[in-house]
GROMACS .gro file of C-alpha atoms in nm:
model
  200
    1MET     CA    1   0.000   0.000   0.000
    2GLU     CA    2   0.280   0.240   0.090
    3LYS     CA    3   0.464   0.156  -0.232
    4GLN     CA    4   0.162   0.262  -0.441
    5THR     CA    5   0.143   0.600  -0.266
    6ASP     CA    6   0.514   0.645  -0.341
    7HIS     CA    7   0.463   0.592  -0.714
    8SER     CA    8   0.176   0.831  -0.767
    9PRO     CA    9   0.349   1.158  -0.676
   10ARG     CA   10   0.626   1.077  -0.921
   11LYS     CA   11   0.383   1.051  -1.209
   12THR     CA   12   0.205   1.373  -1.125
   13SER     CA   13   0.533   1.565  -1.101
   14SER     CA   14   0.650   1.447  -1.445
   15SER     CA   15   0.483   1.741  -1.619
   16SER     CA   16   0.679   1.983  -1.401
   17PRO     CA   17   1.024   1.859  -1.516
   18SER     CA   18   0.917   1.887  -1.881
   19PHE     CA   19   0.822   2.254  -1.823
   20VAL     CA   20   1.156   2.311  -1.646
   21LYS     CA   21   1.337   2.140  -1.937
   22MET     CA   22   1.164   2.367  -2.190
   23ALA     CA   23   1.258   2.675  -1.984
   24ILE     CA   24   1.621   2.554  -1.963
   25ASP     CA   25   1.633   2.500  -2.340
   26TYR     CA   26   1.489   2.838  -2.440
   27ALA     CA   27   1.589   3.079  -2.159
   28PRO     CA   28   1.950   3.125  -2.282
   29LEU     CA   29   1.823   3.211  -2.631
   30VAL     CA   30   1.578   3.467  -2.496
   31ILE     CA   31   1.850   3.617  -2.274
   32PHE     CA   32   2.081   3.638  -2.576
   33PHE     CA   33   1.808   3.811  -2.778
   34LEU     CA   34   1.733   4.067  -2.504
   35ALA     CA   35   2.099   4.135  -2.426
   36TYR     CA   36   2.177   4.178  -2.796
   37LYS     CA   37   1.889   4.424  -2.838
   38MET     CA   38   2.002   4.629  -2.538
   39THR     CA   39   2.380   4.616  -2.568
   40GLY     CA   40   2.488   4.463  -2.900
   41PHE     CA   41   2.622   4.126  -3.009
   42PHE     CA   42   2.944   4.133  -2.801
   43ILE     CA   43   2.774   4.160  -2.459
   44GLY     CA   44   2.485   3.952  -2.594
   45THR     CA   45   2.726   3.666  -2.670
   46ILE     CA   46   2.879   3.686  -2.322
   47ALA     CA   47   2.528   3.680  -2.170
   48PHE     CA   48   2.446   3.378  -2.390
   49MET     CA   49   2.754   3.188  -2.269
   50VAL     CA   50   2.696   3.273  -1.902
   51SER     CA   51   2.326   3.178  -1.926
   52MET     CA   52   2.427   2.839  -2.072
   53ILE     CA   53   2.650   2.775  -1.769
   54VAL     CA   54   2.353   2.865  -1.545
   55ALA     CA   55   2.125   2.637  -1.753
   56ILE     CA   56   2.363   2.343  -1.697
   57GLY     CA   57   2.357   2.411  -1.320
   58VAL     CA   58   1.977   2.447  -1.308
   59SER     CA   59   1.931   2.128  -1.510
   60ARG     CA   60   2.162   1.939  -1.275
   61TYR     CA   61   1.988   2.079  -0.965
   62LYS     CA   62   1.625   2.063  -1.081
   63LEU     CA   63   1.625   1.755  -1.306
   64GLY     CA   64   1.912   1.564  -1.147
   65ARG     CA   65   2.101   1.536  -1.476
   66VAL     CA   66   2.209   1.723  -1.788
   67SER     CA   67   2.070   1.591  -2.118
   68PRO     CA   68   2.308   1.509  -2.407
   69THR     CA   69   2.127   1.774  -2.614
   70LEU     CA   70   2.200   2.042  -2.354
   71TRP     CA   71   2.564   1.932  -2.327
   72LEU     CA   72   2.600   1.954  -2.706
   73SER     CA   73   2.447   2.304  -2.710
   74PHE     CA   74   2.672   2.407  -2.423
   75VAL     CA   75   2.992   2.288  -2.596
   76LEU     CA   76   2.900   2.450  -2.928
   77ILE     CA   77   2.793   2.778  -2.768
   78MET     CA   78   3.117   2.796  -2.568
   79PHE     CA   79   3.322   2.718  -2.880
   80PHE     CA   80   3.143   2.941  -3.131
   81GLY     CA   81   3.075   3.208  -2.869
   82GLY     CA   82   3.449   3.217  -2.795
   83LEU     CA   83   3.529   3.254  -3.167
   84THR     CA   84   3.265   3.528  -3.196
   85LEU     CA   85   3.426   3.725  -2.912
   86TRP     CA   86   3.783   3.664  -3.030
   87PHE     CA   87   3.724   3.766  -3.393
   88HIS     CA   88   3.439   4.009  -3.325
   89ASP     CA   89   3.244   3.824  -3.593
   90GLN     CA   90   2.882   3.723  -3.526
   91ARG     CA   91   2.882   3.474  -3.814
   92PHE     CA   92   3.037   3.213  -3.583
   93ILE     CA   93   2.738   3.217  -3.346
   94GLN     CA   94   2.507   3.187  -3.648
   95LEU     CA   95   2.671   2.859  -3.751
   96LYS     CA   96   2.586   2.688  -3.422
   97PRO     CA   97   2.218   2.611  -3.504
   98THR     CA   98   2.313   2.469  -3.845
   99ILE     CA   99   2.559   2.229  -3.681
  100ILE     CA  100   2.313   2.121  -3.410
  101TYR     CA  101   2.024   2.074  -3.656
  102SER     CA  102   2.249   1.883  -3.899
  103PHE     CA  103   2.382   1.662  -3.621
  104PHE     CA  104   2.031   1.561  -3.511
  105ALA     CA  105   1.910   1.519  -3.870
  106VAL     CA  106   2.197   1.280  -3.950
  107MET     CA  107   2.158   1.092  -3.621
  108LEU     CA  108   1.778   1.050  -3.645
  109LEU     CA  109   1.760   0.973  -4.019
  110GLY     CA  110   2.067   0.749  -3.999
  111GLY     CA  111   1.911   0.564  -3.706
  112ARG     CA  112   1.586   0.527  -3.901
  113LEU     CA  113   1.776   0.368  -4.192
  114LEU     CA  114   1.924   0.118  -3.943
  115ASN     CA  115   1.579   0.066  -3.789
  116LYS     CA  116   1.691   0.223  -3.461
  117PRO     CA  117   1.460   0.485  -3.302
  118MET     CA  118   1.731   0.728  -3.191
  119LEU     CA  119   1.473   0.985  -3.075
  120LYS     CA  120   1.366   0.741  -2.805
  121TYR     CA  121   1.713   0.765  -2.644
  122ILE     CA  122   1.718   1.146  -2.669
  123MET     CA  123   1.366   1.202  -2.533
  124GLU     CA  124   1.398   0.921  -2.277
  125ASP     CA  125   1.071   0.884  -2.082
  126ALA     CA  126   0.909   1.204  -2.213
  127PHE     CA  127   0.642   1.003  -2.396
  128ASP     CA  128   0.550   0.709  -2.176
  129GLY     CA  129   0.407   0.402  -2.350
  130VAL     CA  130   0.494   0.489  -2.711
  131THR     CA  131   0.567   0.177  -2.916
  132GLU     CA  132   0.888   0.104  -3.106
  133LYS     CA  133   0.703   0.169  -3.433
  134GLY     CA  134   0.585   0.506  -3.301
  135TRP     CA  135   0.941   0.604  -3.206
  136LEU     CA  136   1.064   0.505  -3.553
  137ILE     CA  137   0.800   0.726  -3.718
  138LEU     CA  138   0.881   1.015  -3.484
  139SER     CA  139   1.255   0.973  -3.543
  140PHE     CA  140   1.200   1.001  -3.918
  141ASN     CA  141   0.962   1.299  -3.884
  142TRP     CA  142   1.193   1.493  -3.652
  143GLY     CA  143   1.497   1.399  -3.860
  144CYS     CA  144   1.332   1.559  -4.163
  145PHE     CA  145   1.232   1.860  -3.951
  146PHE     CA  146   1.590   1.917  -3.831
  147LEU     CA  147   1.722   1.882  -4.186
  148VAL     CA  148   1.480   2.152  -4.305
  149MET     CA  149   1.573   2.371  -4.006
  150ALA     CA  150   1.946   2.338  -4.087
  151LEU     CA  151   1.884   2.443  -4.448
  152LEU     CA  152   1.653   2.724  -4.335
  153ASN     CA  153   1.913   2.853  -4.089
  154GLU     CA  154   2.174   2.863  -4.364
  155TYR     CA  155   1.937   3.050  -4.595
  156LEU     CA  156   1.850   3.308  -4.327
  157ARG     CA  157   2.214   3.341  -4.220
  158THR     CA  158   2.335   3.413  -4.574
  159HIS     CA  159   2.045   3.625  -4.702
  160PHE     CA  160   1.943   3.845  -4.407
  161SER     CA  161   2.101   4.076  -4.151
  162PHE     CA  162   2.211   3.942  -3.812
  163GLU     CA  163   1.918   4.117  -3.642
  164VAL     CA  164   1.659   3.962  -3.875
  165TRP     CA  165   1.830   3.622  -3.843
  166LEU     CA  166   1.828   3.640  -3.462
  167THR     CA  167   1.461   3.739  -3.441
  168LEU     CA  168   1.352   3.464  -3.680
  169LYS     CA  169   1.588   3.211  -3.520
  170ILE     CA  170   1.448   3.258  -3.171
  171TRP     CA  171   1.077   3.323  -3.218
  172GLY     CA  172   1.041   3.143  -3.553
  173ALA     CA  173   1.223   2.829  -3.432
  174MET     CA  174   1.014   2.821  -3.113
  175ILE     CA  175   0.686   2.850  -3.304
  176LEU     CA  176   0.785   2.600  -3.574
  177SER     CA  177   0.904   2.347  -3.312
  178ALA     CA  178   0.583   2.383  -3.110
  179VAL     CA  179   0.360   2.352  -3.420
  180PHE     CA  180   0.555   2.050  -3.545
  181GLY     CA  181   0.539   1.891  -3.200
  182PHE     CA  182   0.160   1.934  -3.187
  183ALA     CA  183   0.130   1.803  -3.545
  184ASN     CA  184   0.298   1.481  -3.428
  185MET     CA  185   0.062   1.427  -3.134
  186PRO     CA  186  -0.173   1.200  -3.337
  187VAL     CA  187   0.127   0.975  -3.412
  188LEU     CA  188   0.206   0.954  -3.039
  189ILE     CA  189  -0.155   0.881  -2.941
  190LYS     CA  190  -0.200   0.626  -3.220
  191ASN     CA  191   0.117   0.448  -3.111
  192GLY     CA  192   0.048   0.397  -2.743
  193LEU     CA  193   0.116   0.728  -2.569
  194ASN     CA  194   0.011   0.711  -2.204
  195THR     CA  195  -0.218   1.013  -2.171
  196GLY     CA  196  -0.230   0.985  -1.791
  197ASN     CA  197  -0.600   0.916  -1.751
  198GLY     CA  198  -0.547   0.749  -1.418
  199LYS     CA  199  -0.451   0.405  -1.553
  200ASN     CA  200  -0.138   0.253  -1.406
   0.00000   0.00000   0.00000
């Protein structure tokens, strides 16, 4: 009886970590955007790098771990942020999204070719109950999405000003990711997603 009462709070709190994770993922970008608008790209880049260090600490404290995705972002932001500051050239920070998107596109689509649902290992238990087939479909869908995002980032980076790129990168990427995530909900539900209706 006591074991069952122990399990139920953990399930109800699972939505809270996913909100924290989303805040950790997007807060550094928003800070970068605001700092850039107020002070320019040099201070904005420093704020971006510092906020990523804070994000790593918050993730470790609040979630108990740091996801591979966050570690990858952290390493790339430190590297390209450092180059941006050293050369005073904002193009380095613009390359970071292309590399991250390309990395995930290759990993997810490559895994799909090998019949391995790589998204399942990235997302971990975010979508409880989803079948192997569902994860394979999602891996392919998100792999295609990241490929398009990498190409889109390169187009925006080479055809528009830094300010336009930054605005579209932050708000556009957030909206597109949210819309694409919602568009994939039927796939999740059709393939066994536990919707938390009180069934254990």
